[in-house]
Coordinates of C-alpha atoms in Angstrom, one line a residue:
Chain A
M1 CA 0.0 0.0 0.2
S2 CA 3.3 2.4 0.1
T3 CA 4.0 2.9 -3.4
V4 CA 1.4 5.1 -5.4
L5 CA 1.3 3.9 -8.9
A6 CA -0.3 5.9 -11.6
P7 CA -1.9 4.6 -14.7
R8 CA -0.1 4.2 -17.9
P9 CA -0.7 7.6 -20.1
F10 CA -4.0 7.5 -22.1
W11 CA -2.1 8.0 -25.7
S12 CA 0.5 5.3 -25.1
L13 CA -2.4 3.0 -24.2
A14 CA -4.5 3.8 -27.2
V15 CA -1.9 3.4 -29.4
L16 CA -1.0 0.0 -28.0
H17 CA -4.4 -0.8 -28.7
A18 CA -4.1 0.6 -32.1
R19 CA -1.1 -1.8 -33.1
F20 CA -2.6 -4.8 -31.7
Q21 CA -5.8 -4.2 -33.7
F22 CA -3.7 -3.5 -36.5
L23 CA -1.9 -6.7 -35.8
E24 CA -5.7 -8.6 -35.5
T25 CA -7.0 -7.2 -38.7
V26 CA -3.6 -7.9 -40.6
R27 CA -3.6 -11.8 -39.9
I28 CA -6.8 -12.2 -41.6
P29 CA -6.1 -10.4 -44.7
I30 CA -9.0 -11.7 -46.5
A31 CA -11.2 -8.9 -44.7
V32 CA -8.5 -6.4 -46.0
I33 CA -7.6 -7.6 -49.3
G34 CA -11.6 -7.4 -50.2
N35 CA -11.5 -3.6 -49.4
L36 CA -8.4 -2.9 -50.7
L37 CA -8.9 -4.7 -54.1
F38 CA -12.5 -3.6 -54.9
P39 CA -11.6 0.4 -55.6
S40 CA -8.7 -0.7 -57.5
L41 CA -10.5 -3.2 -59.7
A42 CA -13.4 -0.8 -60.3
L43 CA -10.7 1.8 -61.4
L44 CA -9.2 -0.7 -63.7
F45 CA -12.3 -1.9 -65.4
F46 CA -14.5 0.9 -65.6
V47 CA -12.2 4.2 -65.7
I48 CA -9.3 2.9 -67.1
P49 CA -10.2 1.3 -70.2
Q50 CA -12.6 4.7 -71.2
R51 CA -9.4 6.8 -72.7
A52 CA -11.7 9.7 -72.7
V53 CA -12.0 9.9 -69.1
A54 CA -8.2 8.3 -68.3
D55 CA -6.6 10.5 -70.6
D56 CA -8.0 14.0 -69.1
P57 CA -6.2 14.9 -66.2
G58 CA -9.2 16.6 -64.7
I59 CA -11.9 13.8 -64.9
A60 CA -9.6 11.1 -64.0
T61 CA -8.4 12.5 -61.1
A62 CA -11.9 13.3 -59.9
A63 CA -12.7 9.5 -60.8
I64 CA -10.0 8.3 -58.5
A65 CA -11.3 10.9 -56.1
Q66 CA -14.5 9.1 -55.8
L67 CA -13.3 5.9 -55.7
G68 CA -11.1 6.7 -53.0
V69 CA -13.9 8.3 -51.0
F70 CA -15.5 4.7 -51.9
A71 CA -12.6 2.8 -50.2
V72 CA -12.4 5.0 -47.3
M73 CA -15.9 4.8 -46.5
S74 CA -15.8 1.3 -47.0
T75 CA -13.2 0.5 -44.6
C76 CA -14.8 2.7 -42.0
L77 CA -18.4 1.0 -42.2
F78 CA -16.1 -2.5 -42.0
S79 CA -13.7 -2.2 -39.4
F80 CA -16.2 0.1 -37.3
G81 CA -19.8 -1.5 -38.0
V82 CA -18.6 -5.1 -38.0
G83 CA -15.3 -4.9 -36.4
V84 CA -17.1 -3.5 -33.4
S85 CA -19.8 -5.8 -32.9
E86 CA -17.5 -9.1 -33.3
D87 CA -15.5 -7.7 -30.6
R88 CA -18.6 -7.1 -28.4
A89 CA -19.2 -10.9 -29.0
L90 CA -15.7 -12.1 -27.3
P91 CA -15.5 -12.1 -23.6
F92 CA -12.3 -10.7 -24.6
D93 CA -14.0 -7.3 -24.5
P94 CA -15.1 -7.2 -20.9
F95 CA -11.8 -8.7 -19.8
L96 CA -10.4 -5.4 -21.3
R97 CA -12.5 -3.6 -19.0
T98 CA -11.5 -4.6 -16.3
L99 CA -7.9 -3.7 -16.8
P100 CA -6.6 -0.2 -15.4
A101 CA -7.6 1.7 -18.5
G102 CA -10.9 3.3 -19.5
A103 CA -12.9 2.7 -22.9
G104 CA -11.3 5.8 -24.2
P105 CA -7.9 4.5 -25.2
R106 CA -9.6 1.6 -27.2
L107 CA -12.0 3.6 -28.9
V108 CA -8.9 5.9 -29.7
G109 CA -7.0 3.1 -30.8
R110 CA -9.7 1.9 -33.3
V111 CA -9.9 5.5 -34.7
L112 CA -6.0 5.5 -35.5
N113 CA -6.6 2.1 -36.7
G114 CA -9.3 3.0 -39.0
V115 CA -7.9 6.0 -40.4
L116 CA -4.7 4.0 -41.1
W117 CA -6.2 1.5 -43.0
S118 CA -8.2 4.2 -45.2
Y119 CA -4.8 5.2 -46.2
L120 CA -3.7 2.3 -46.8
A121 CA -6.8 1.5 -48.9
L122 CA -5.6 4.7 -51.4
V123 CA -2.3 3.2 -51.8
P124 CA -3.1 1.2 -54.7
L125 CA -5.9 3.6 -55.9
V126 CA -2.8 6.1 -55.9
L127 CA -0.6 4.0 -57.8
L128 CA -3.2 2.7 -60.5
G129 CA -3.8 6.2 -61.3
T130 CA -0.2 7.8 -61.3
F131 CA 0.9 5.2 -63.7
L132 CA -2.3 4.1 -65.9
T133 CA -4.0 7.6 -66.6
A134 CA -3.7 11.5 -66.9
A135 CA -4.9 11.9 -63.1
T136 CA -2.2 14.6 -61.6
L137 CA -1.7 16.3 -58.3
T138 CA -0.1 19.6 -57.2
P139 CA 1.7 19.8 -54.4
G140 CA -0.9 21.4 -52.5
Q141 CA -3.8 19.4 -53.6
A142 CA -1.7 16.1 -52.3
V143 CA -1.6 17.8 -49.3
A144 CA -5.4 18.6 -49.2
A145 CA -5.8 15.3 -50.3
I146 CA -4.3 13.8 -47.3
A147 CA -6.1 16.2 -44.8
M148 CA -9.3 15.3 -46.5
V149 CA -8.9 11.7 -45.4
P150 CA -9.8 12.1 -41.6
A151 CA -12.3 14.1 -42.6
V152 CA -14.2 12.0 -45.0
A153 CA -13.6 8.8 -42.7
V154 CA -15.3 10.5 -39.4
P155 CA -18.6 10.6 -40.4
F156 CA -18.7 6.6 -41.7
L157 CA -16.6 5.7 -38.7
L158 CA -19.5 7.1 -36.5
L159 CA -22.0 5.8 -38.5
G160 CA -20.0 2.6 -38.2
L161 CA -19.8 2.3 -34.3
A162 CA -23.4 3.0 -34.5
I163 CA -24.2 -0.4 -36.2
G164 CA -21.6 -1.9 -34.7
Y165 CA -23.0 -1.0 -31.4
R166 CA -26.2 -1.6 -31.8
L167 CA -26.4 -5.1 -33.6
S168 CA -24.9 -8.5 -33.6
S169 CA -22.1 -9.5 -36.1
K170 CA -24.4 -11.2 -38.2
A171 CA -26.7 -8.6 -38.6
A172 CA -23.9 -5.7 -38.7
I173 CA -22.5 -7.5 -41.5
A174 CA -26.0 -7.4 -43.4
V175 CA -26.7 -3.8 -42.6
V176 CA -23.3 -2.4 -43.5
Q177 CA -23.5 -3.9 -47.1
A178 CA -27.4 -2.6 -47.5
T179 CA -26.0 0.3 -46.5
L180 CA -22.5 0.8 -48.1
F181 CA -23.7 0.2 -52.0
P182 CA -26.7 2.4 -52.2
L183 CA -25.1 5.3 -50.4
A184 CA -22.1 4.6 -52.6
F185 CA -23.9 4.7 -55.8
A186 CA -26.3 7.1 -55.0
G187 CA -23.8 9.5 -53.7
G188 CA -21.9 9.1 -57.0
L189 CA -19.3 7.3 -56.2
F190 CA -19.2 4.8 -58.9
L191 CA -21.1 6.9 -61.9
P192 CA -20.1 10.2 -61.7
P193 CA -23.4 12.5 -60.8
E194 CA -23.2 14.3 -64.1
A195 CA -24.7 11.3 -65.6
F196 CA -27.8 11.1 -63.2
P197 CA -31.2 11.9 -63.9
G198 CA -32.5 15.2 -62.5
W199 CA -34.3 13.9 -59.5
L200 CA -31.5 11.4 -58.3
D201 CA -29.1 14.4 -58.4
T202 CA -31.3 16.2 -56.1
L203 CA -31.7 13.7 -54.1
S204 CA -27.9 12.6 -53.9
K205 CA -27.1 15.8 -52.4
F206 CA -28.9 15.5 -49.2
L207 CA -26.7 12.4 -48.7
P208 CA -23.5 12.2 -46.9
S209 CA -21.3 10.1 -49.6
R210 CA -22.7 12.5 -52.2
A211 CA -21.1 15.6 -50.2
A212 CA -17.9 13.5 -49.2
R213 CA -17.2 13.0 -52.9
D214 CA -17.9 17.0 -54.2
L215 CA -15.4 17.6 -51.2
A216 CA -13.1 15.2 -52.0
V217 CA -12.8 16.2 -55.7
Q218 CA -12.9 20.0 -55.0
A219 CA -9.9 19.5 -52.8
V220 CA -8.0 17.5 -55.7
T221 CA -9.4 19.0 -58.9
G222 CA -10.7 22.4 -58.0
Y223 CA -13.9 21.8 -59.6
E224 CA -16.4 23.5 -57.0
A225 CA -18.4 21.2 -55.1
Y226 CA -22.2 22.3 -54.9
A227 CA -23.5 24.7 -52.4
G228 CA -24.3 23.3 -48.9
A229 CA -22.1 20.2 -49.7
L230 CA -20.0 21.4 -46.2
V231 CA -23.5 21.6 -44.1
V232 CA -24.8 18.4 -45.6
I233 CA -21.7 16.1 -44.5
L234 CA -21.7 18.5 -41.1
A235 CA -25.3 17.6 -40.2
W236 CA -25.0 13.9 -41.1
T237 CA -22.0 13.8 -39.0
A238 CA -23.9 15.0 -36.3
V239 CA -26.9 12.8 -36.5
F240 CA -24.3 10.1 -37.0
A241 CA -22.6 10.9 -33.6
A242 CA -25.7 11.3 -31.8
L243 CA -26.6 7.7 -33.2
A244 CA -23.2 6.7 -31.9
V245 CA -23.3 7.8 -28.7
T246 CA -27.4 6.3 -28.4
A247 CA -26.2 2.9 -29.5
Y248 CA -22.9 3.0 -27.1
R249 CA -25.2 3.8 -23.9
R250 CA -27.8 1.1 -24.9
D251 CA -25.1 -1.2 -24.8
E252 CA -23.9 -0.7 -21.8
G253 CA -27.3 -1.4 -20.1
R254 CA -28.3 -4.3 -22.3
R255 CA -25.0 -6.3 -22.4
F256 CA -25.1 -7.3 -18.9
H257 CA -28.1 -9.4 -19.1
Chain B
M1 CA -5.8 -4.3 8.4
T2 CA -6.6 -2.5 5.0
A3 CA -9.8 -3.5 3.2
V4 CA -8.7 -4.0 -0.5
V5 CA -12.7 -5.0 -1.4
E6 CA -15.2 -3.5 0.5
L7 CA -19.4 -4.4 0.0
E8 CA -21.4 -2.8 2.1
R9 CA -25.3 -3.7 1.7
V10 CA -24.9 -4.1 -2.0
T11 CA -28.2 -5.4 -4.0
R12 CA -28.3 -5.8 -7.7
T13 CA -31.0 -7.3 -9.9
F14 CA -31.1 -7.9 -13.7
G15 CA -35.0 -7.5 -14.5
A16 CA -36.9 -9.5 -12.4
V17 CA -33.7 -11.7 -11.1
T18 CA -32.2 -10.4 -7.7
A19 CA -28.4 -11.5 -8.3
L20 CA -27.5 -9.8 -4.8
D21 CA -29.5 -9.2 -2.2
D22 CA -28.2 -6.8 0.5
V23 CA -24.9 -8.4 0.6
S24 CA -21.8 -7.2 2.6
V25 CA -18.2 -8.6 2.5
T26 CA -15.0 -7.2 3.6
V27 CA -11.6 -8.7 2.3
G28 CA -8.3 -7.6 4.0
E29 CA -4.7 -7.7 2.6
G30 CA -3.4 -10.6 1.9
E31 CA -6.1 -12.9 2.3
L32 CA -7.0 -15.9 -0.1
V33 CA -11.2 -16.0 0.1
G34 CA -13.2 -18.7 -1.7
L35 CA -16.4 -18.0 -3.0
L36 CA -18.3 -20.8 -2.9
G37 CA -22.1 -21.4 -3.8
P38 CA -24.2 -23.4 -6.7
N39 CA -24.2 -21.8 -10.1
G40 CA -26.7 -18.6 -10.5
A41 CA -25.9 -18.0 -6.8
G42 CA -24.5 -14.2 -7.6
K43 CA -20.7 -15.2 -7.5
T44 CA -19.8 -14.1 -11.1
T45 CA -22.0 -10.3 -10.1
L46 CA -20.0 -9.8 -7.0
L47 CA -16.9 -10.4 -9.1
S48 CA -18.2 -8.3 -11.8
L49 CA -18.8 -5.6 -9.3
V50 CA -15.3 -5.3 -8.1
S51 CA -13.8 -5.2 -11.3
G52 CA -15.8 -2.3 -12.4
L53 CA -17.5 -3.9 -14.9
R54 CA -21.0 -3.5 -13.4
K55 CA -22.6 -1.1 -11.2
A56 CA -24.2 -2.1 -8.2
D57 CA -28.1 -0.8 -8.1
S58 CA -27.9 0.2 -4.5
G59 CA -24.8 0.0 -1.9
T60 CA -21.3 1.1 -2.5
V61 CA -18.4 -1.3 -3.6
R62 CA -14.9 -0.5 -2.8
L63 CA -11.9 -1.8 -4.3
F64 CA -8.7 -0.1 -2.6
G65 CA -11.1 2.4 -1.1
G66 CA -11.9 3.7 -4.4
D67 CA -14.9 3.0 -7.1
P68 CA -13.9 0.7 -9.4
R69 CA -15.8 1.7 -12.2
H70 CA -12.5 4.4 -12.3
A71 CA -9.2 2.7 -14.2
S72 CA -7.0 4.3 -11.5
S73 CA -8.8 1.9 -8.8
R74 CA -8.1 -0.8 -11.4
I75 CA -4.3 -0.2 -11.1
A76 CA -3.7 -3.2 -8.6
L77 CA -6.2 -5.2 -10.0
G78 CA -6.1 -8.6 -12.0
T79 CA -8.8 -10.9 -13.8
T80 CA -9.0 -13.4 -15.9
P81 CA -10.9 -13.8 -19.4
Q82 CA -12.8 -16.8 -19.9
E83 CA -10.4 -19.1 -22.0
T84 CA -13.2 -18.8 -25.1
G85 CA -12.5 -15.0 -25.2
L86 CA -8.6 -14.7 -26.4
P87 CA -8.0 -13.3 -29.6
P88 CA -7.2 -16.2 -31.8
T89 CA -4.9 -14.1 -34.2
L90 CA -2.5 -12.8 -31.7
T91 CA 0.2 -14.8 -30.2
V92 CA 0.5 -16.0 -26.6
G93 CA 3.2 -13.2 -26.4
E94 CA 1.6 -10.5 -27.5
V95 CA -1.3 -11.0 -25.5
V96 CA 0.9 -11.3 -22.8
D97 CA 2.2 -7.7 -23.8
L98 CA -0.8 -6.2 -25.1
V99 CA -1.7 -6.6 -20.4
A100 CA 1.4 -6.3 -19.5
R101 CA 1.6 -2.3 -21.1
H102 CA -1.4 -1.5 -18.8
Y103 CA 0.1 -1.8 -15.6
P104 CA 3.1 0.5 -14.3
A105 CA 5.5 -2.5 -13.0
P106 CA 4.5 -5.5 -14.7
M107 CA 6.3 -9.2 -14.6
T108 CA 8.4 -9.6 -17.8
R109 CA 7.4 -11.9 -20.2
A110 CA 9.8 -14.5 -19.4
E111 CA 9.1 -14.0 -15.9
V112 CA 5.0 -14.7 -16.3
L113 CA 5.8 -17.4 -19.1
A114 CA 8.0 -19.4 -16.9
R115 CA 5.4 -19.6 -14.0
F116 CA 3.0 -20.8 -16.0
G117 CA 4.9 -23.2 -17.9
L118 CA 4.1 -21.4 -21.6
E119 CA 7.7 -20.7 -22.6
E120 CA 7.5 -22.9 -25.6
L121 CA 4.0 -21.8 -26.6
V122 CA 5.2 -17.9 -27.0
A123 CA 5.2 -17.9 -30.8
R124 CA 2.0 -19.9 -30.6
Q125 CA -1.3 -17.9 -31.6
T126 CA -3.9 -18.3 -29.1
G127 CA -6.1 -19.9 -31.4
G128 CA -4.6 -23.3 -31.8
L129 CA -4.0 -23.8 -27.6
S130 CA -5.4 -26.7 -26.1
G131 CA -8.3 -26.0 -23.5
G132 CA -5.6 -26.4 -20.9
Q133 CA -3.0 -24.3 -22.2
K134 CA -5.4 -21.5 -23.0
R135 CA -7.0 -21.6 -19.3
R136 CA -3.0 -21.3 -18.0
L137 CA -2.8 -18.2 -19.8
A138 CA -5.9 -16.9 -18.6
V139 CA -4.7 -17.1 -15.2
A140 CA -1.2 -15.7 -16.3
L141 CA -2.9 -12.9 -18.1
A142 CA -4.3 -12.1 -14.3
L143 CA -1.2 -12.2 -12.5
V144 CA 2.0 -10.5 -15.6
G145 CA 1.0 -6.6 -14.0
R146 CA 1.9 -7.9 -10.6
P147 CA -1.7 -7.1 -9.0
R148 CA -2.2 -6.6 -5.3
L149 CA -5.5 -8.1 -5.5
V150 CA -6.2 -11.2 -8.0
L151 CA -10.1 -12.2 -9.0
L152 CA -10.7 -15.6 -10.5
D153 CA -13.7 -16.9 -11.7
E154 CA -13.8 -20.7 -11.8
P155 CA -10.2 -20.9 -12.8
T156 CA -10.0 -24.5 -13.0
T157 CA -12.9 -25.5 -14.4
G158 CA -12.7 -28.0 -17.3
L159 CA -8.8 -29.0 -16.6
D160 CA -7.3 -32.2 -15.9
V161 CA -6.2 -33.0 -12.4
E162 CA -2.5 -32.6 -13.4
A163 CA -3.0 -29.5 -14.7
R164 CA -5.5 -28.3 -11.9
H165 CA -2.9 -29.1 -9.4
I166 CA 0.1 -27.2 -11.1
L167 CA -2.4 -24.1 -11.1
W168 CA -3.2 -24.3 -7.6
Q169 CA 0.4 -24.3 -6.9
A170 CA 1.1 -21.2 -9.0
L171 CA -1.5 -19.3 -7.0
R172 CA -0.4 -20.4 -4.0
D173 CA 3.4 -18.9 -5.0
Y174 CA 1.7 -15.6 -5.8
H175 CA -0.7 -15.3 -2.7
A176 CA 2.3 -16.2 -0.5
D177 CA 4.3 -13.3 -2.2
G178 CA 1.4 -11.0 -0.5
A179 CA -1.4 -10.7 -3.1
T180 CA -4.5 -10.7 -2.0
V181 CA -6.9 -13.8 -3.8
L182 CA -10.7 -13.9 -4.2
L183 CA -11.7 -16.8 -6.4
T184 CA -15.3 -18.5 -7.0
S185 CA -16.1 -22.3 -7.6
H186 CA -18.8 -24.6 -7.2
Y187 CA -16.0 -27.3 -6.7
L188 CA -15.6 -27.9 -2.9
E189 CA -12.4 -29.4 -3.6
E190 CA -11.1 -26.5 -5.4
I191 CA -12.0 -24.0 -2.2
E192 CA -10.9 -26.9 0.0
A193 CA -7.3 -26.5 -1.8
L194 CA -6.7 -23.1 -1.8
A195 CA -9.3 -21.1 0.4
E196 CA -8.5 -20.2 4.1
R197 CA -12.0 -18.4 4.5
V198 CA -15.0 -19.1 2.8
V199 CA -18.1 -17.1 2.0
V200 CA -20.8 -19.3 0.7
I201 CA -23.8 -17.5 -1.0
G202 CA -26.7 -18.7 -2.4
G203 CA -30.0 -16.9 -3.9
G204 CA -27.7 -13.6 -4.2
R205 CA -27.4 -13.3 -0.2
V206 CA -24.3 -14.6 2.2
L207 CA -25.2 -17.6 4.0
A208 CA -22.1 -18.1 5.6
D209 CA -18.6 -16.5 6.0
D210 CA -16.3 -18.4 8.5
T211 CA -12.9 -20.2 8.1
L212 CA -12.5 -23.2 5.6
T213 CA -12.3 -25.7 8.7
S214 CA -16.1 -24.5 10.1
V215 CA -17.6 -24.0 6.6
L216 CA -16.3 -27.3 5.9
G217 CA -18.3 -28.7 9.1
L218 CA -21.6 -27.0 7.4
V219 CA -21.4 -28.1 4.3
G220 CA -19.8 -31.9 5.1
L221 CA -23.6 -33.3 5.6
R222 CA -24.7 -36.8 4.7
R223 CA -28.2 -37.9 3.7
V224 CA -29.6 -41.3 5.5
L225 CA -32.6 -42.4 3.6
F226 CA -35.4 -44.8 4.6
S227 CA -39.2 -45.6 5.4
V228 CA -41.3 -45.5 8.2
P229 CA -45.0 -46.5 8.5
R230 CA -45.4 -43.9 11.0
V231 CA -43.4 -41.4 12.6
D232 CA -45.7 -39.5 15.3
A233 CA -43.7 -40.6 18.1
V234 CA -40.4 -39.4 17.1
D235 CA -39.5 -35.5 15.6
L236 CA -36.8 -36.8 13.1
A237 CA -35.4 -33.5 12.7
R238 CA -34.4 -33.2 16.2
L239 CA -32.7 -36.9 16.0
P240 CA -29.2 -36.1 17.6
G241 CA -26.7 -35.4 14.7
A242 CA -29.7 -34.7 12.2
A243 CA -30.1 -31.0 10.8
S244 CA -33.0 -31.5 8.7
A245 CA -35.8 -34.2 7.8
Q246 CA -38.5 -34.1 4.6
Q247 CA -40.6 -36.7 3.2
G248 CA -40.4 -37.3 -0.9
A249 CA -43.1 -37.8 -2.8
D250 CA -42.6 -41.7 -2.6
G251 CA -42.9 -41.5 1.2
R252 CA -39.4 -42.0 1.9
W253 CA -37.7 -40.0 4.3
T254 CA -34.6 -37.9 3.9
V255 CA -32.7 -36.5 6.7
L256 CA -29.3 -34.5 6.1
A257 CA -27.0 -35.3 8.8
S258 CA -24.0 -33.7 10.4
D259 CA -22.8 -36.9 12.0
A260 CA -25.1 -39.8 10.0
D261 CA -23.8 -42.7 12.7
R262 CA -25.2 -40.9 15.5
V263 CA -28.7 -40.7 13.7
V264 CA -28.7 -44.3 13.0
R265 CA -28.0 -44.9 16.4
A266 CA -30.6 -43.0 17.4
L267 CA -33.2 -44.6 15.4
V268 CA -32.2 -47.9 16.6
E269 CA -32.3 -46.5 20.3
Q270 CA -35.5 -44.9 19.6
D271 CA -37.2 -48.1 18.4
V272 CA -38.1 -46.3 15.1
P273 CA -39.4 -49.2 12.7
F274 CA -37.4 -48.1 9.9
E275 CA -36.9 -50.0 6.6
G276 CA -34.7 -49.9 3.4
L277 CA -31.9 -47.4 5.2
E278 CA -29.4 -45.6 3.0
V279 CA -26.7 -43.7 3.9
R280 CA -25.2 -41.5 1.1
G281 CA -22.8 -38.4 0.9
A282 CA -25.1 -34.9 0.4
S283 CA -24.4 -33.0 -2.6
L284 CA -22.8 -29.3 -2.0
E285 CA -26.1 -28.3 -3.4
E286 CA -28.3 -30.1 -1.0
A287 CA -25.7 -28.9 2.0
F288 CA -26.8 -24.7 0.1
L289 CA -30.1 -25.5 1.1
T290 CA -29.9 -26.5 4.1
L291 CA -27.9 -23.3 5.0
T292 CA -30.5 -21.3 3.2
Q293 CA -33.2 -23.0 5.2
K294 CA -31.5 -22.5 8.6
K295 CA -30.9 -19.1 7.8
E296 CA -34.6 -18.4 6.9
E297 CA -35.6 -19.9 9.9
V298 CA -33.1 -17.7 11.8
V299 CA -35.0 -14.6 10.4
R300 CA -38.2 -15.8 11.3

């Protein structure tokens, strides 16, 4: 009783959890490879063969940016939505909560891990874009793109948490897939919004995926996002944050039955 | 003596079920306490309150004098994960490191692995361990942070005899170094092997809290079974050596006895016309039931 021991610092615990979550993810590579591969395949099969798109620096860069938004979105929804619900099913999770660390470091570790995987998901897209299309970035735009990744990641990460804390892992996989693809399509991540009929374009402007896409495209090409894109994404971020917090609190009450 | 764990009039319900009903228990520094009780008695709920996983509905729970729900109160607490709950893709060494780095002055990886004979498994993924190896690792994780209090929930359930004895020895050694240990079990044998003090819990209440020897006397009951045409002359429950008497649906009487020989002698002396006499060991479950009944009689 003589020695007073202080808990380990918050950030070293957060990094510790991020590291071990990274290890856990990387050892089941199929989950990650799916995430990394799909956007690159879409680029390879649907964008690169269309030389009118691939050879135009502006349009090619925009196409890569929208697939990049998709890559970040799917990484966040899968690693947070499905990952959190799988963790909750493991008895290791309550064990970790008895260690001298709050829920904070583990959650922050998950965020760090999600952002890291988002960057990794962009690597094949950037490589394909550089070597097989006319896409280009000025140094300023490259910095903007790097800064955009966490900004795009946060709302979808919160949505993932809301799903992961509310649903069992089987239900979470289904809900993530049912959310991801319609949001991506209607948000103009597969087909550019210019190809949309008028009603879909209008609807699309209220979606977080469309707002994220337009802001990302603006950051790397200078094509102006529609007015209100920033408001739409901030509003959705607030909604998803509220949903995530409610889901987390309900889970605390329900888990213990 | 400093209290390591203090529960004061703690009640915790889950919907309509009362898991703990007005429980008060204090565990002092350096004690080795066994929580004994049938499944569903409230043992696991009690541990989850002490480890900060759950919150009491009423009453107070203190861990080293603080609220166990604050991470800083858990700095000297070690618990075990359920063996099925280890992250399958991490190796034994990695899981040990992950847990160790939450503590200010943990054991080295080599030391903790040696204590539990896990040295050769350091690079093995936990998903590939046998049940006994997982169980040893689980207990190792409870000790790696050099906690002053170790909570163990059914630590050796499902282990073979040899593995059980190795684990018991490791726990005795750790306790001998000055740590406080609180373990649950529904095996009397495990409690007998380890505990110095025993708290018996049943139906969410503390039924007995005493030294190992006294509790063993309380629960070491035998069953005396027989049929009698009529018993109006004798009160079977008040026979010397008897604790309680009950007539089953088939008409046979069961006398729970702390001293079965004296009961049989008394039956003969008092000329009770019994038939088909049997004497059997009472199960722990039955022993708990008698304890519960006695408690209710006292309350009445």
